[in-house]
Amino acid sequence: MTRKPVGETAGTAIVPDMYEMRREPEPRQIMRHEAWDIQWSTVERCRQIRSVMGCEPVFGLMTALGLFGIGPPEGCLLDVDVHVVRHRDARSRRYPAGVDVHTWSRLTTGMLTRVYGFLCTIPAATFAQLAQYCPYDSLIMLADRLTCRDRMLARASWDDLHDFVAACPRLRNGQVARRAVNLSRPGTDSPFESRLRLGALQYGLPEPTVNHAVETADGGRMFLDMAYPDYQIGMEFHGRHHLDQYRQDTERLNGLNASGWSVFQAWSETLFDETRRNVFYGNVRDALTAAGAVDVMSPVRDLWVLGDGRRSRPH
């Protein structure tokens, strides 16, 4: 089957949209509300650009992320202008100020979708193209974000990302993209949880299970951000919470402790301070050893080496 290249206009193979947030989330739903704000501010900017162009642009890179409700990856080399993608064979056009144009020879109609009527690259293609502009660790966290646990916010599956970058052998920074996907894990809830997991791997701890379901003593079911199920040891990140959410989290952790679990709690200061970070992971290591784990620690490891593809696929 021959793929038809695209320029600024749509073909017939547009992927159906499934990324629109139709109702404003409640402010206490912090991640969802942030995604709503990002999506709608991007929609307004895209509307302004399209209104002054004589063609339909294909929005890509950070602008496509914005249409999906995702902010710029940390350390991304691109600025905040609107980003448009075109095929190298597309007819040359003049673009208004504030629009950065990127040529991509692999662009096809099968890589496009619509969000609120605006044409943009699909999440997997957006991720792949951003590989040349983002630091490696930020790309891992972006993959985690695209495959997050919240169905309202998830934009791709792990297989979507893996299969897309695997099918692009000449992708710029393709090795970075492939290793980032290898080291990403679906089902996380925030970039801080991603940092917590990656920090554990760098420290030399075994890889924890993400969002592990636990049956509590009262017959209920709760989820841990990360866990070592065989030893009933968990790790939780505490971010910004409204009072009600904080109370619920406290009650949830009490229930887990009553069920025999030891749960270690990390804050943002834990992740960004080397001394605190080492103390935190050292406590987890000691708890694993006390619970009967053998050969818990590996030498301190580099994320680049860990993403070499010899790691198991996510469950």
Short mmCIF file of N, CA and C in Angstrom, two decimals, residues 80-156:
data_model
loop_
_atom_site.label_atom_id
_atom_site.label_comp_id
_atom_site.label_asym_id
_atom_site.label_seq_id
_atom_site.Cartn_x
_atom_site.Cartn_y
_atom_site.Cartn_z
N VAL A 80 8.31 28.92 21.94
CA VAL A 80 6.86 28.76 22.12
C VAL A 80 6.06 29.21 20.91
N ASP A 81 6.71 29.46 19.78
CA ASP A 81 5.96 29.81 18.57
C ASP A 81 5.07 28.66 18.13
N VAL A 82 4.19 28.95 17.17
CA VAL A 82 3.37 27.91 16.57
C VAL A 82 4.24 27.12 15.60
N HIS A 83 4.13 25.80 15.64
CA HIS A 83 4.95 24.94 14.80
C HIS A 83 4.08 24.21 13.78
N VAL A 84 4.46 24.33 12.51
CA VAL A 84 3.74 23.72 11.40
C VAL A 84 4.67 22.73 10.71
N VAL A 85 4.12 21.60 10.30
CA VAL A 85 4.89 20.56 9.62
C VAL A 85 4.43 20.47 8.17
N ARG A 86 5.38 20.30 7.27
CA ARG A 86 5.05 20.15 5.86
C ARG A 86 5.93 19.06 5.26
N HIS A 87 5.42 18.41 4.21
CA HIS A 87 6.22 17.44 3.48
C HIS A 87 7.20 18.20 2.59
N ARG A 88 8.36 17.60 2.34
CA ARG A 88 9.38 18.30 1.55
C ARG A 88 8.92 18.58 0.13
N ASP A 89 7.95 17.79 -0.38
CA ASP A 89 7.46 18.00 -1.74
C ASP A 89 6.29 18.98 -1.81
N ALA A 90 5.86 19.49 -0.66
CA ALA A 90 4.71 20.40 -0.66
C ALA A 90 5.10 21.74 -1.28
N ARG A 91 4.11 22.39 -1.87
CA ARG A 91 4.35 23.70 -2.50
C ARG A 91 4.77 24.72 -1.45
N SER A 92 5.79 25.52 -1.78
CA SER A 92 6.28 26.53 -0.85
C SER A 92 5.22 27.59 -0.62
N ARG A 93 5.13 28.04 0.61
CA ARG A 93 4.17 29.08 0.98
C ARG A 93 4.84 30.06 1.93
N ARG A 94 4.22 31.22 2.03
CA ARG A 94 4.67 32.19 3.02
C ARG A 94 3.81 32.02 4.27
N TYR A 95 4.45 32.02 5.41
CA TYR A 95 3.75 31.83 6.67
C TYR A 95 3.82 33.12 7.49
N PRO A 96 2.80 33.37 8.29
CA PRO A 96 2.79 34.60 9.10
C PRO A 96 3.87 34.57 10.17
N ALA A 97 4.18 35.73 10.71
CA ALA A 97 5.17 35.82 11.78
C ALA A 97 4.72 34.98 12.97
N GLY A 98 5.69 34.39 13.64
CA GLY A 98 5.36 33.57 14.80
C GLY A 98 5.10 32.12 14.47
N VAL A 99 5.28 31.73 13.20
CA VAL A 99 5.08 30.35 12.78
C VAL A 99 6.41 29.76 12.34
N ASP A 100 6.83 28.69 12.97
CA ASP A 100 8.03 27.97 12.57
C ASP A 100 7.62 26.78 11.71
N VAL A 101 8.23 26.66 10.54
CA VAL A 101 7.88 25.60 9.59
C VAL A 101 8.96 24.52 9.61
N HIS A 102 8.53 23.27 9.74
CA HIS A 102 9.45 22.13 9.80
C HIS A 102 9.12 21.18 8.65
N THR A 103 10.13 20.81 7.89
CA THR A 103 9.95 19.88 6.78
C THR A 103 10.22 18.46 7.25
N TRP A 104 9.30 17.55 6.93
CA TRP A 104 9.44 16.15 7.33
C TRP A 104 9.09 15.28 6.13
N SER A 105 10.10 14.61 5.59
CA SER A 105 9.90 13.83 4.37
C SER A 105 9.01 12.62 4.59
N ARG A 106 8.88 12.15 5.84
CA ARG A 106 8.08 10.96 6.12
C ARG A 106 6.61 11.29 6.36
N LEU A 107 6.23 12.53 6.33
CA LEU A 107 4.86 12.91 6.67
C LEU A 107 3.87 12.33 5.67
N THR A 108 2.86 11.62 6.18
CA THR A 108 1.81 11.05 5.35
C THR A 108 0.46 11.32 6.01
N THR A 109 -0.60 11.12 5.24
CA THR A 109 -1.94 11.34 5.79
C THR A 109 -2.25 10.41 6.95
N GLY A 110 -1.62 9.24 6.99
CA GLY A 110 -1.84 8.32 8.09
C GLY A 110 -1.25 8.79 9.40
N MET A 111 -0.47 9.86 9.36
CA MET A 111 0.14 10.41 10.57
C MET A 111 -0.62 11.61 11.10
N LEU A 112 -1.82 11.84 10.58
CA LEU A 112 -2.57 13.04 10.93
C LEU A 112 -3.87 12.73 11.66
N THR A 113 -4.29 13.67 12.46
CA THR A 113 -5.59 13.59 13.12
C THR A 113 -6.14 15.01 13.22
N ARG A 114 -7.33 15.14 13.76
CA ARG A 114 -7.92 16.46 13.99
C ARG A 114 -8.28 16.61 15.46
N VAL A 115 -8.02 17.79 15.99
CA VAL A 115 -8.45 18.16 17.33
C VAL A 115 -9.21 19.47 17.22
N TYR A 116 -10.50 19.42 17.54
CA TYR A 116 -11.37 20.58 17.36
C TYR A 116 -11.26 21.16 15.96
N GLY A 117 -11.12 20.30 14.98
CA GLY A 117 -11.09 20.72 13.59
C GLY A 117 -9.72 21.10 13.08
N PHE A 118 -8.73 21.16 13.94
CA PHE A 118 -7.38 21.54 13.51
C PHE A 118 -6.56 20.30 13.18
N LEU A 119 -5.91 20.33 12.04
CA LEU A 119 -5.11 19.20 11.58
C LEU A 119 -3.76 19.20 12.30
N CYS A 120 -3.37 18.05 12.83
CA CYS A 120 -2.07 17.96 13.50
C CYS A 120 -1.54 16.54 13.40
N THR A 121 -0.27 16.37 13.73
CA THR A 121 0.33 15.04 13.72
C THR A 121 -0.19 14.22 14.90
N ILE A 122 -0.34 12.91 14.70
CA ILE A 122 -0.81 12.03 15.76
C ILE A 122 0.22 11.99 16.89
N PRO A 123 -0.17 11.56 18.09
CA PRO A 123 0.76 11.57 19.22
C PRO A 123 2.08 10.84 18.96
N ALA A 124 2.04 9.65 18.36
CA ALA A 124 3.27 8.90 18.13
C ALA A 124 4.21 9.64 17.18
N ALA A 125 3.65 10.24 16.14
CA ALA A 125 4.48 11.01 15.20
C ALA A 125 5.03 12.27 15.86
N THR A 126 4.22 12.91 16.69
CA THR A 126 4.66 14.09 17.41
C THR A 126 5.83 13.75 18.33
N PHE A 127 5.69 12.65 19.05
CA PHE A 127 6.77 12.19 19.94
C PHE A 127 8.04 11.93 19.14
N ALA A 128 7.92 11.23 18.03
CA ALA A 128 9.09 10.88 17.23
C ALA A 128 9.81 12.12 16.72
N GLN A 129 9.05 13.11 16.27
CA GLN A 129 9.69 14.30 15.72
C GLN A 129 10.33 15.16 16.81
N LEU A 130 9.79 15.10 18.02
CA LEU A 130 10.35 15.88 19.12
C LEU A 130 11.67 15.30 19.64
N ALA A 131 12.01 14.08 19.24
CA ALA A 131 13.22 13.43 19.76
C ALA A 131 14.48 14.25 19.48
N GLN A 132 14.49 14.99 18.39
CA GLN A 132 15.68 15.76 18.04
C GLN A 132 15.80 17.06 18.83
N TYR A 133 14.77 17.40 19.60
CA TYR A 133 14.77 18.68 20.30
C TYR A 133 14.73 18.55 21.83
N CYS A 134 14.54 17.34 22.35
CA CYS A 134 14.33 17.17 23.79
C CYS A 134 15.45 16.36 24.44
N PRO A 135 15.81 16.69 25.68
CA PRO A 135 16.75 15.85 26.42
C PRO A 135 16.18 14.44 26.60
N TYR A 136 17.06 13.50 26.74
CA TYR A 136 16.67 12.09 26.83
C TYR A 136 15.69 11.83 27.97
N ASP A 137 15.99 12.35 29.18
CA ASP A 137 15.11 12.07 30.31
C ASP A 137 13.75 12.72 30.13
N SER A 138 13.71 13.90 29.50
CA SER A 138 12.42 14.55 29.23
C SER A 138 11.61 13.75 28.22
N LEU A 139 12.29 13.11 27.28
CA LEU A 139 11.58 12.31 26.29
C LEU A 139 10.97 11.06 26.94
N ILE A 140 11.68 10.49 27.91
CA ILE A 140 11.11 9.36 28.65
C ILE A 140 9.84 9.79 29.37
N MET A 141 9.90 10.95 30.02
CA MET A 141 8.74 11.43 30.77
C MET A 141 7.60 11.81 29.83
N LEU A 142 7.92 12.29 28.62
CA LEU A 142 6.88 12.57 27.65
C LEU A 142 6.18 11.29 27.23
N ALA A 143 6.95 10.22 27.02
CA ALA A 143 6.34 8.93 26.68
C ALA A 143 5.44 8.45 27.81
N ASP A 144 5.89 8.63 29.05
CA ASP A 144 5.05 8.28 30.20
C ASP A 144 3.76 9.10 30.20
N ARG A 145 3.89 10.39 29.89
CA ARG A 145 2.70 11.26 29.89
C ARG A 145 1.72 10.86 28.80
N LEU A 146 2.21 10.53 27.63
CA LEU A 146 1.32 10.14 26.53
C LEU A 146 0.58 8.85 26.84
N THR A 147 1.16 8.01 27.67
CA THR A 147 0.57 6.70 27.99
C THR A 147 0.10 6.64 29.45
N CYS A 148 -0.28 7.78 30.01
CA CYS A 148 -0.62 7.85 31.44
C CYS A 148 -1.87 7.03 31.77
N ARG A 149 -2.12 6.86 33.07
CA ARG A 149 -3.21 6.00 33.52
C ARG A 149 -4.58 6.62 33.26
N ASP A 150 -4.69 7.95 33.38
CA ASP A 150 -5.98 8.63 33.23
C ASP A 150 -6.46 8.52 31.78
N ARG A 151 -7.57 7.85 31.58
CA ARG A 151 -8.06 7.64 30.22
C ARG A 151 -8.44 8.95 29.53
N MET A 152 -8.81 9.97 30.30
CA MET A 152 -9.14 11.25 29.71
C MET A 152 -7.90 11.96 29.18
N LEU A 153 -6.74 11.65 29.74
CA LEU A 153 -5.50 12.34 29.38
C LEU A 153 -4.54 11.50 28.55
N ALA A 154 -4.69 10.18 28.56
CA ALA A 154 -3.81 9.33 27.76
C ALA A 154 -4.01 9.59 26.28
N ARG A 155 -2.93 9.64 25.53
CA ARG A 155 -3.01 9.97 24.10
C ARG A 155 -2.47 8.87 23.20
N ALA A 156 -1.85 7.86 23.77
CA ALA A 156 -1.28 6.77 22.96
C ALA A 156 -1.06 5.57 23.86
#
